[in-house]
Coordinates of C-alpha atoms in Angstrom, one line a residue:
X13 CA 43.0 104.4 -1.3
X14 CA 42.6 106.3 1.9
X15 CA 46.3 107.5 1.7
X16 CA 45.3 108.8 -2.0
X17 CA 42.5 110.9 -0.4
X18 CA 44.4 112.3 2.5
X19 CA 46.9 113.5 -0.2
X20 CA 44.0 115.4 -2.4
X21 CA 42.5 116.4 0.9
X22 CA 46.5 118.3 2.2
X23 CA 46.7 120.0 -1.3
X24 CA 43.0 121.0 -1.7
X25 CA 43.7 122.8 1.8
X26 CA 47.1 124.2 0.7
X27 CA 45.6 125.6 -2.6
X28 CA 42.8 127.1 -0.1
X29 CA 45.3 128.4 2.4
X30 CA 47.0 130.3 -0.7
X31 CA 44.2 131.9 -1.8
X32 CA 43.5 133.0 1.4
X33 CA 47.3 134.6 2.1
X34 CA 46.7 136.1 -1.4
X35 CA 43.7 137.6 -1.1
X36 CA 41.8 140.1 1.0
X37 CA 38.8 138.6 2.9
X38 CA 36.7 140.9 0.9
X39 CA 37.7 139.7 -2.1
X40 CA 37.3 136.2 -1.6
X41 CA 33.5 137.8 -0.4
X42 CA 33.3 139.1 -3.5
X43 CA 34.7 136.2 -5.9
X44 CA 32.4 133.8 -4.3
X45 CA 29.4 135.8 -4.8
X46 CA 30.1 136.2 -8.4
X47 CA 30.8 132.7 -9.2
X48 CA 27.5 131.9 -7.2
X49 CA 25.6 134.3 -9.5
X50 CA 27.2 133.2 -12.7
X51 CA 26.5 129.9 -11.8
X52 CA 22.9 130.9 -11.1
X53 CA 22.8 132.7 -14.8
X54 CA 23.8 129.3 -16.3
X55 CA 21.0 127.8 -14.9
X56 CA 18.9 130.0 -16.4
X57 CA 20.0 129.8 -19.5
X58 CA 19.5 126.2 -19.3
X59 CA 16.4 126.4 -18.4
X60 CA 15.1 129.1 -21.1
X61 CA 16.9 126.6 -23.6
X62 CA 15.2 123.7 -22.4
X63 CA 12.0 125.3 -22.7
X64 CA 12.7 126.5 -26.5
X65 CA 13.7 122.8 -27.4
X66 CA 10.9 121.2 -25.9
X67 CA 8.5 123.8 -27.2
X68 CA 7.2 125.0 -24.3
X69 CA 8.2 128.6 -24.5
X70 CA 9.3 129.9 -28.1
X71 CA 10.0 134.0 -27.8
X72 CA 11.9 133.5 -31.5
X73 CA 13.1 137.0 -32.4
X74 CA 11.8 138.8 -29.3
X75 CA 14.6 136.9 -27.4
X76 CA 17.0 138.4 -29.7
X77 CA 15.6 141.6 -29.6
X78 CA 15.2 141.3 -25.5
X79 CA 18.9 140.3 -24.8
X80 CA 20.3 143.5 -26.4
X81 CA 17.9 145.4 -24.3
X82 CA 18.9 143.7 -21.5
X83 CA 22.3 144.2 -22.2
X84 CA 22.4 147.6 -23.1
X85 CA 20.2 148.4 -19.9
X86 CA 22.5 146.6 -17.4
X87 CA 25.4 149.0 -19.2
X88 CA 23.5 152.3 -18.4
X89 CA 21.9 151.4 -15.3
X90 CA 24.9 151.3 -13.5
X91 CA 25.0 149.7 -9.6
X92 CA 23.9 152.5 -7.4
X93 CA 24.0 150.3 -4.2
X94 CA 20.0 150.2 -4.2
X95 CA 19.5 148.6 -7.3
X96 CA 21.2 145.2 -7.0
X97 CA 17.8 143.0 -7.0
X98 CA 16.4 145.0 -10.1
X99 CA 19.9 144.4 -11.9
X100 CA 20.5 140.6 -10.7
X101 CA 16.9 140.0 -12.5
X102 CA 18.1 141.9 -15.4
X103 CA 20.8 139.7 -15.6
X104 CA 18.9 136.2 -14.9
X105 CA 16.1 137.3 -18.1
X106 CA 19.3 138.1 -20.2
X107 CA 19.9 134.7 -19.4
X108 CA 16.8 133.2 -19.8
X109 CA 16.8 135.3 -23.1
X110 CA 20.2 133.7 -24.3
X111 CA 19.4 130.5 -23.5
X112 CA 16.1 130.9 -26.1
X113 CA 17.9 132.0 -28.4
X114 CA 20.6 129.0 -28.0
X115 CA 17.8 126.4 -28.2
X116 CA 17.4 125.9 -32.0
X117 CA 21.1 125.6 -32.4
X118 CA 21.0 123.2 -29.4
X119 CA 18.1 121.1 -31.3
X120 CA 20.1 120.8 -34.5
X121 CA 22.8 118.9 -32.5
X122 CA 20.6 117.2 -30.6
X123 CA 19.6 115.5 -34.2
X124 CA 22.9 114.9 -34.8
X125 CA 24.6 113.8 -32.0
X126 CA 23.6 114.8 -28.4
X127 CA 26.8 113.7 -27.1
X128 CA 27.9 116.9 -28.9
X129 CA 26.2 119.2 -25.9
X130 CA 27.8 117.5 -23.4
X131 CA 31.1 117.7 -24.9
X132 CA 31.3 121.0 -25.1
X133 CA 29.5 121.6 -22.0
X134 CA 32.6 119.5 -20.7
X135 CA 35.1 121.5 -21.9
X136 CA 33.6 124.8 -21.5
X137 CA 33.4 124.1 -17.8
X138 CA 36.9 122.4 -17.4
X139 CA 38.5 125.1 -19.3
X140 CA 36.7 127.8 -17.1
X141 CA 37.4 125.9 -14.4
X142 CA 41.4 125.8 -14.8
X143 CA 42.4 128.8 -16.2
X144 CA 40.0 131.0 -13.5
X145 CA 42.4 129.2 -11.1
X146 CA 45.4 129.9 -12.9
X147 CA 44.3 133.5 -13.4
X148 CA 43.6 133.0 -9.5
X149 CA 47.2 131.8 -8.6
X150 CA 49.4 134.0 -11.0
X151 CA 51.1 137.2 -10.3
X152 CA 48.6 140.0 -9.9
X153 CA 47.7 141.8 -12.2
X154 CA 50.4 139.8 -14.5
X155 CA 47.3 139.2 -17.3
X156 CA 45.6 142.8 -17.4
X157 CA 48.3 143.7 -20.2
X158 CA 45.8 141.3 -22.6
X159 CA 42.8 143.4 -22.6
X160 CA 43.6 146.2 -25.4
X161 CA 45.1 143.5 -27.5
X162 CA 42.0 141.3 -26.9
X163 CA 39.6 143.9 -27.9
X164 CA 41.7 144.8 -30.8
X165 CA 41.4 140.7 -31.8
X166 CA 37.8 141.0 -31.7
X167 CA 37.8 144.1 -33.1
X168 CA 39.4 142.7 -36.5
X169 CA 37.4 139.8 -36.1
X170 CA 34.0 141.8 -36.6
X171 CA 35.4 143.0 -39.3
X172 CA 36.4 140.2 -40.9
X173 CA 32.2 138.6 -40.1
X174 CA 31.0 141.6 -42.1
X175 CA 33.4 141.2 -45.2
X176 CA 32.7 137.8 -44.9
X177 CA 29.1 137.9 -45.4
X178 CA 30.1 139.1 -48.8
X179 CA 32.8 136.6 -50.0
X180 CA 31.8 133.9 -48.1
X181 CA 34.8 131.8 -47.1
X182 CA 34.8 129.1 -45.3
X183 CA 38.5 129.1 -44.2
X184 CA 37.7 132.6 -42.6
X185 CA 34.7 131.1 -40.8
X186 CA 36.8 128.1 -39.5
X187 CA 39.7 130.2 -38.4
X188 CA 37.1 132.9 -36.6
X189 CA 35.6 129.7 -34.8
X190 CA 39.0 128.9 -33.6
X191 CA 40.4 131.6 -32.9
X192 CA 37.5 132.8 -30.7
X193 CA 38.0 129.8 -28.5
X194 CA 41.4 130.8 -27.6
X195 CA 40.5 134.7 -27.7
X196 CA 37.5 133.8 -24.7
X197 CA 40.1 131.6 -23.1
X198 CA 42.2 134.4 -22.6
X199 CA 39.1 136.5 -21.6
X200 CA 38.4 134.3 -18.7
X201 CA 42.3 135.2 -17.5
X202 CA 41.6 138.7 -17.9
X203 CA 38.7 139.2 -16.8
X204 CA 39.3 137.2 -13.5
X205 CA 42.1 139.0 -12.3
X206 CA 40.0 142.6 -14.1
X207 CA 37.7 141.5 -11.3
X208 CA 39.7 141.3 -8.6
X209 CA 41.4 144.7 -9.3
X210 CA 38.2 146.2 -9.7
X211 CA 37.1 144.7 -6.2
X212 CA 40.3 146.4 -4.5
X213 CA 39.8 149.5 -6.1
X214 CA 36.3 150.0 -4.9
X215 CA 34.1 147.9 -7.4
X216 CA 31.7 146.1 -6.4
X217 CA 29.6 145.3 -8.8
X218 CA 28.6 141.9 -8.4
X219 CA 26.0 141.8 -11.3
X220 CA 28.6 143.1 -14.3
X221 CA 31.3 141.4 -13.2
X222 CA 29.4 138.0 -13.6
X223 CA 28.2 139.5 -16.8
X224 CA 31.7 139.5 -17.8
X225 CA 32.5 136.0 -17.2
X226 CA 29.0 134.9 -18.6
X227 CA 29.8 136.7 -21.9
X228 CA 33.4 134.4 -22.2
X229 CA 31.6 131.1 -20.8
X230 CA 28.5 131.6 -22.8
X231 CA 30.7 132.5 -26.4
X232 CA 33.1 130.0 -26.1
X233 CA 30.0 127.1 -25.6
X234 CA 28.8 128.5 -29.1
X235 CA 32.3 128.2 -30.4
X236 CA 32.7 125.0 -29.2
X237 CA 29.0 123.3 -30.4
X238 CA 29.8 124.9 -33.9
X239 CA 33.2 123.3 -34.2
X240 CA 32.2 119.5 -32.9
X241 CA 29.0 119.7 -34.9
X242 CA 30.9 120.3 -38.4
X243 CA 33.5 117.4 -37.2
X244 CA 30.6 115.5 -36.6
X245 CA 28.7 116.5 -39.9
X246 CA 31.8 115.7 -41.7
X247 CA 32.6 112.1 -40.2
X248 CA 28.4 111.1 -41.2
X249 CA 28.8 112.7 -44.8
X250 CA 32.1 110.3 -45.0
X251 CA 30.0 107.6 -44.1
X252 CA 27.5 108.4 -46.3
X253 CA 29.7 108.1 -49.1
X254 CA 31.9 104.8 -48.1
X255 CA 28.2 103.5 -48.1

């Protein structure tokens, strides 16, 4: 047992000791305090959804409304170097706001199956997790080639929502679902190693760049609820009927 820790102790230092040959101290400055503050975002987005659930706090549409201001305002009011407090509490009531607007979604599982939340939660994190590390430990800049074709994914994939609220198909709607879990995935890579050559080149935008990453963690949790909530929907209304 001991000799098993020693051994995950040596390659937890050697992973560390190769970040830190492959990246500037700055930017390790600047990764850690954007995971801190994404980290802090989830949080509140926990919170405003635990609220909503519990009925404690219900903003209904205004949370809609209020995230798109919020989102649109963190775009125009760009960092100016004196505005960082103003925009980090931008960012923690877009949160808040996402989070409200998550919690009837989040109910209707919990009546399902509440191991559903977790699940996903599991995933979400463990796939965020991995490939930020991967994106971490790859060639530089080897992943920035994805973001036009990712855009353009997403792109057809709005398109495909709106002609879809017209013919209604439900293979469309499963393949969007699944699709867009593998389309954030390959956000995360991006947008990690977007990060970092925005740092080098000057950014320093703490506030957009966890933005960023909140945007892939946040879409691929809905993704993920959606998809083990049918499964689950599907296994009861089999069970239903063998009954």
């Amino acid at each position: 047992m001991a000799e098993t820790a020693q051994n995950i102790q040596d390659r937890f230092n050697n992973f560390m000791n190769g970040l830190g040959d492959r990246y500037e101290p700055y930017v390790r400055e600047h990764l850690s305090k954007v995971y801190m503050v994404l980290g802090s975002t989830a949080a509140a987005t926990a919170v405003g959804a635990l609220l909503q659930m519990r009925e404690l706090l219900d903003l209904g549409v205004l949370a809609a409304v209020a995230t798109l201001i919020l989102v649109l305002g963190l775009h125009f009011y760009k960092d100016d170097g004196k505005n960082y407090t103003t925009r980090l509490s931008m960012l923690y009531a877009f949160g808040f706001c996402s989070g409200q607007t998550l919690g009837p979604l989040l109910g209707y599982i919990c009546s399902i199956n509440p191991a559903i939340i977790l699940t996903a939660l599991t995933g979400t994190f463990v796939t965020f997790i991995s490939l930020s590390l991967a994106a971490l430990l790859a060639e530089q800049g080897k992943y920035l080639y994805l973001g036009g074709m990712l855009v353009s994914v997403i792109n057809t994939m709005a398109l495909l929502s709106l002609f879809n609220m017209i013919f209604k198909s439900y293979f469309v709607q499963v393949t969007q679902l699944y699709v867009g879990v593998f389309v954030m995935a390959a956000f995360i890579v991006y947008d990690t190693q977007n990060i970092v050559q925005k740092c080098r080149n000057g950014n320093r935008d703490v506030v957009q760049h966890a933005l960023d990453l909140f945007f892939d963690v946040l879409s691929m949790f809905r993704r993920l609820l959606i998809i083990l909530t049918q499964k689950e929907e599907r296994k009861q209304s089999e069970r239903r009927k063998r009954n």
